[in-house]
Structures are given as C-alpha cells and as structure tokens.
C-alpha cells in the first residue's frame, strides 16, 4: 500500500493542509484562516487525525528558526503577528504526532521545491521562487536542496534603488521602502488608493512595479545565481507584468552576466496556488527516502 | 614526503602564484602584473615549472564559466579586460600541466575559503567575503563548500538605495550606480578628487561609503544568510569604516532578522592580502582528499 504523506502550508493569512501520495498528488485537503496558534493548530490536528501519515512537510511563514543546533529550532521568531511570536510550532506538531517525521522549512522554500520537481523548474537545479502578495518572500533551491545558511533567505526585505520620480515612502514597519515596503500588495493599495486587481493593466503604475521586481531579479541573479526565477502570489497574477519585468531586467543587467533566454528565466509559477502545498508533500516524500 | 600544492590568485591587476604544503603554509611565491594572457601565463609556467605540484587551486577574476557541463567551462567570459575576454584560462593551464589536478573558481571564492579555514571564519560554516578594491567582488562558502549556482555570485553589481543627498552618478560601465559603481576605489577617487588613502579618516565621505557597504551586508544577509561577513581589499584598510558599517547595518536592518553580535558578524579579513593565495592552496589540498 502507498504510504501517506502530509503537507502544511502555514501562511500568515491562511493554512492549507493536505494528504497525498509520493508523487505529490493531493488526496485530501483543508484550508482555514490563520488565527491564534492554539485555534489554528486544533484545525490542523482535526485534519491530520483522520489519516495515518508517515511524514509531514511544514512550510511556515516566518522568520523561523531552522538551525537544528539552536534552542529555539522549530519556533517562529520575530513575526509582527504577535500571537505567533516565539511560538514553538514544530514542537507542538511533534508533541501531537510523536511517530511522524517532520521536515521544517519556510512557506516559500516549499513552493520553490514544488516548482523544482513539478512546476516551471523541472530539469533545473537552482530555483528562485518569489511570492508577491501580502508580503514578499523568497525561497531557494540550490542544487536540488532547500537552501539555508545561518537562517533562511528573507529576500523580500532588500533595499531598492528607487525608480526615477518615485518617492512613495514605503510601508514596511521595519525598513520603510524595502522591496516589500514598496512593491507588495499593501504598498500597491496604499500608493494607488485601490487594490492591485482593481488597477487597469495599462496603468503606468505597473511600470514602477516591474522596475522593482526586475531589480529584485537582478539582485537574486547576482547573489544566488539561479537557473530560473519563478514568481507566485496574488500580485504576480497581473500577466502584463512579465514582459515588463523581463525588459527592465535586461536594461538593468545590461548583459553583465550571461543568463538564459528571459522568457525561460523569469516565469510565472506553473503550479499556481498549489506550489506550496505540493512542495510540502514532496519534501515529506524526500524525508522518507 | 609532503605533497606540494599550488595556488594561483589571478586578479585583474596582478597575479600571485604560490607553492605550499597541506596546511596552507606558503613555501615559495611569485607576483607579477596581469598583462596579456600569453605573457602572464608564461610567468605562471616559469614559476610552477620549478616544482612538482599535485594540484593547483585557481582563483580567477571574472566573470568566469564554472559550469562543468558548459562548452566554455574554464573560460573568462565577459570581462572588460579585452585580451582576456573568452580566454580559455583553465584549458591553457591543463594543457601545460596535464598531470596536475585543478580546482577552478573565483578569486573571491578562494579568499572566502582561506578565511573559512584559517582566518576570521574559523569554526563557522557560511562565510561571505567581500573585497572592496578596484572593483567589488563577493565570494561565498556555503556549509563549507565553494558556493555556485548557475554561475558564481557577482554581488558587487547589485543596485543600491541611494544615501540621502548623494547624487554621484556612479562609474560602473554596465550599471552606473551599482554598488561597485558608487563604492569601489575608482568611484571613491572620482567623487572625492583623490584616492581613498588620501582622504582623512574623519572626512564625512566615509559615512556615505559605510552606508553603501552596510546596505550590501544587509542584502547578503537577507539572501545568503551567512554566519560572518568578511571585508578585504584596499578600501577595507580604512579601519574607521568598521564601526560605521556596523552602526548603519543595525539601523538598516532594524532587528528584522537575528544576526550575531555585530563585532563578530562584520569583520576585517584576518589573513589580510594573503587570504586569496592561502585559500587557493587550501582548495587544492581539498581536491587531493
Ligand atoms: N489578481 C491580483 N492582482 C493584483 N493584486 C492582487 C491580485 N490578487 C491578490 N492581489 C494582492 O495580493 C495580496 C494577497 O496576496 P496573496 O498571494 O493572494 O495572499 P498572501 O500573500 O496573503 O498569502 C493582496 O494585497 C491583494 O490585493
Ligand atoms: N589604504 C587604502 N585606503 C583606501 N583606499 C585604498 C587603500 N589602499 C588601496 N585603496 C584603493 O583600492 C583600490 C585597489 O584595490 P586593491 O584591493 O588594493 O587591489 P585590486 O582590487 O586591484 O586587487 C584602489 O582604487 C585604491 O585607491
Ligand atoms: Zn522590510
Ligand atoms: Zn555594475
């Protein structure tokens, strides 16, 4: 009989839980808003108590502690969501399911992993995944492995060369006009007085958005050096952004380093909103090997 | 008898060649300016022909091709030093020394490796090395290994949030006001009308320099997530920069992610100008294991 695997995509807005098989195919899933840890974990337990899973991949919002040597390994650390601050998320899961093997990483890392094995990154080894939604997060797969250093990337908070004439102050509570502070959904809403999906596709604003996202692609290219950059998240549903990001990227880079054909290099997430949950099943599957 | 190892630190300005033992100790060395490939390689051969080395670590200026699957693996690629553009550097060395084992990486990666095993990074696993000299280059050791993705990092060319009131146009021929374009030696000289070592340590200019170098540390922290950031190169000899970089870094990051004590986290290169050549001997040593 096929072994069942579990996945948890623990986002700051909502949780997705799924049970699947070793191909990453989802057999059952549930979705609920992220409230307090206690309330949200009760929902998680209600879902997984129905199944006998061997391993669960957890992709969590963060910052999180991913250092196995650390006393706070498995905790959510400095999040502005105060109820979750310093919460021992992995510890709670392990206590409830002592027989289950857990893989603990970021929500964006599991999405990157999903795209690596089943999405736009198939056949590639180094995948940079960027979600542009309520926040901006960066996941990275390096030579087929979840990337981590001392901690995980927090590439959404890099500082930006400001677009000519753009003096929007930015909304990041930590950094003001970091990438997330000027280009994520809440920044878009604040600078335009309406939400992203209400802004016309030919509005000149998208040129500014494309400039910042292209510049982010430049920074990740010059640091990580991926084979492909995949955008997910609500804002990336604006399809007109992609040609603009590629054009701005080409201008910014000015051929300094060789990159693949830009239609291949900068892409929209192929698994769509399922990248994270599929990726969390796949990291669970890998943990069983 | 101890096996002899070789190292080549191939910089854009000068080459350093050395022969050493497995501890990274230098037994003999030579140094000469980087001219044409033919002329420079003759000097390299003249040096190494005197010794029977088992392996040579080559840390080259770049960009270089480090993808073993690529047809141009071992070449210098798009350098502005035209005589070296598309030059098959590794191929030439291998042809001259067919019995020798070569390790091929960037000049900044070998310096990072030297600091990892013998310098400021001893005991750490993830080392970010930044040289600030004629250019700005970034080397990275990830979990004890030379980092590479599709290619190697080119972190000196990231775009910058400009310091308030600073409108210096930048001198990078590719990007204008990228980090290298506004903060490397030639930029310092152009904006101040004198070379870095001629500028008084209490000149307000250093505050601007520190802001950009701190911001670079922020970007590398949020992408690579190193255990330590080590600065080398001529400009980093300005010791007054270090407290200023640490203070600007703390302000910019605003405690968003946890980093080590900043006196430990941001340091001057411990091996000094020897980091690269010691590192190239050490990567050669590792290749023999
Ligand atoms: N089609 C769209 N076009 C532009 N912006 C969108 C779109 N859909 C959602 N957004 C914006 O993205 C943000 C929500 O991001 P999303 O990725 O859906 O969820 P989250 O980041 O909370 O997981 C909101 O700020 C929303 O306004
Ligand atoms: N002590 C110093 N203080 C400030 N700038 C310096 C110092 N020494 C060298 N520089 C500058 O650094 C650049 C040379 O960098 P260096 O690291 O010595 O060599 P390279 O980068 O060519 O290998 C020059 O622009 C020089 O003006
Ligand atoms: Zn921020
Ligand atoms: Zn540049």
Short mmCIF file of N, CA and C and ligand atoms in Angstrom, two decimals, chain A residues 218 256, chain B residues 156-158 172-176 178-181, ligand 4:
data_model
loop_
_atom_site.label_atom_id
_atom_site.label_comp_id
_atom_site.label_asym_id
_atom_site.label_seq_id
_atom_site.Cartn_x
_atom_site.Cartn_y
_atom_site.Cartn_z
N UNK A 218 17.47 40.99 -10.49
CA UNK A 218 18.89 41.29 -10.69
C UNK A 218 19.68 40.93 -9.43
N UNK A 256 25.65 42.17 -18.26
CA UNK A 256 26.86 41.98 -17.45
C UNK A 256 27.17 40.51 -17.20
N UNK B 156 28.95 42.31 -6.35
CA UNK B 156 29.43 43.68 -6.37
C UNK B 156 28.59 44.60 -7.24
N UNK B 157 27.72 44.01 -8.06
CA UNK B 157 26.98 44.84 -9.02
C UNK B 157 25.50 44.99 -8.69
N UNK B 158 25.14 44.73 -7.43
CA UNK B 158 23.75 44.94 -7.03
C UNK B 158 23.44 46.45 -7.00
N UNK B 172 30.26 52.54 -12.89
CA UNK B 172 30.25 51.20 -13.49
C UNK B 172 29.86 51.31 -14.96
N UNK B 173 30.69 50.80 -15.87
CA UNK B 173 30.36 50.90 -17.29
C UNK B 173 29.08 50.13 -17.65
N UNK B 174 28.69 49.17 -16.82
CA UNK B 174 27.47 48.41 -17.11
C UNK B 174 26.23 49.01 -16.45
N UNK B 175 26.38 49.44 -15.19
CA UNK B 175 25.20 49.79 -14.39
C UNK B 175 25.22 51.19 -13.80
N UNK B 176 26.24 51.97 -14.06
CA UNK B 176 26.29 53.30 -13.45
C UNK B 176 26.44 53.21 -11.95
N UNK B 178 25.59 51.05 -9.56
CA UNK B 178 25.54 49.82 -8.76
C UNK B 178 26.54 49.98 -7.60
N UNK B 179 26.59 48.99 -6.71
CA UNK B 179 27.50 49.07 -5.55
C UNK B 179 28.94 49.37 -5.98
N UNK B 180 29.45 48.57 -6.90
CA UNK B 180 30.83 48.82 -7.39
C UNK B 180 30.95 50.22 -8.00
N UNK B 181 29.92 50.63 -8.72
CA UNK B 181 29.94 51.92 -9.40
C UNK B 181 29.96 53.11 -8.46
ZN1 LIG C 4 27.96 47.31 -12.06
#
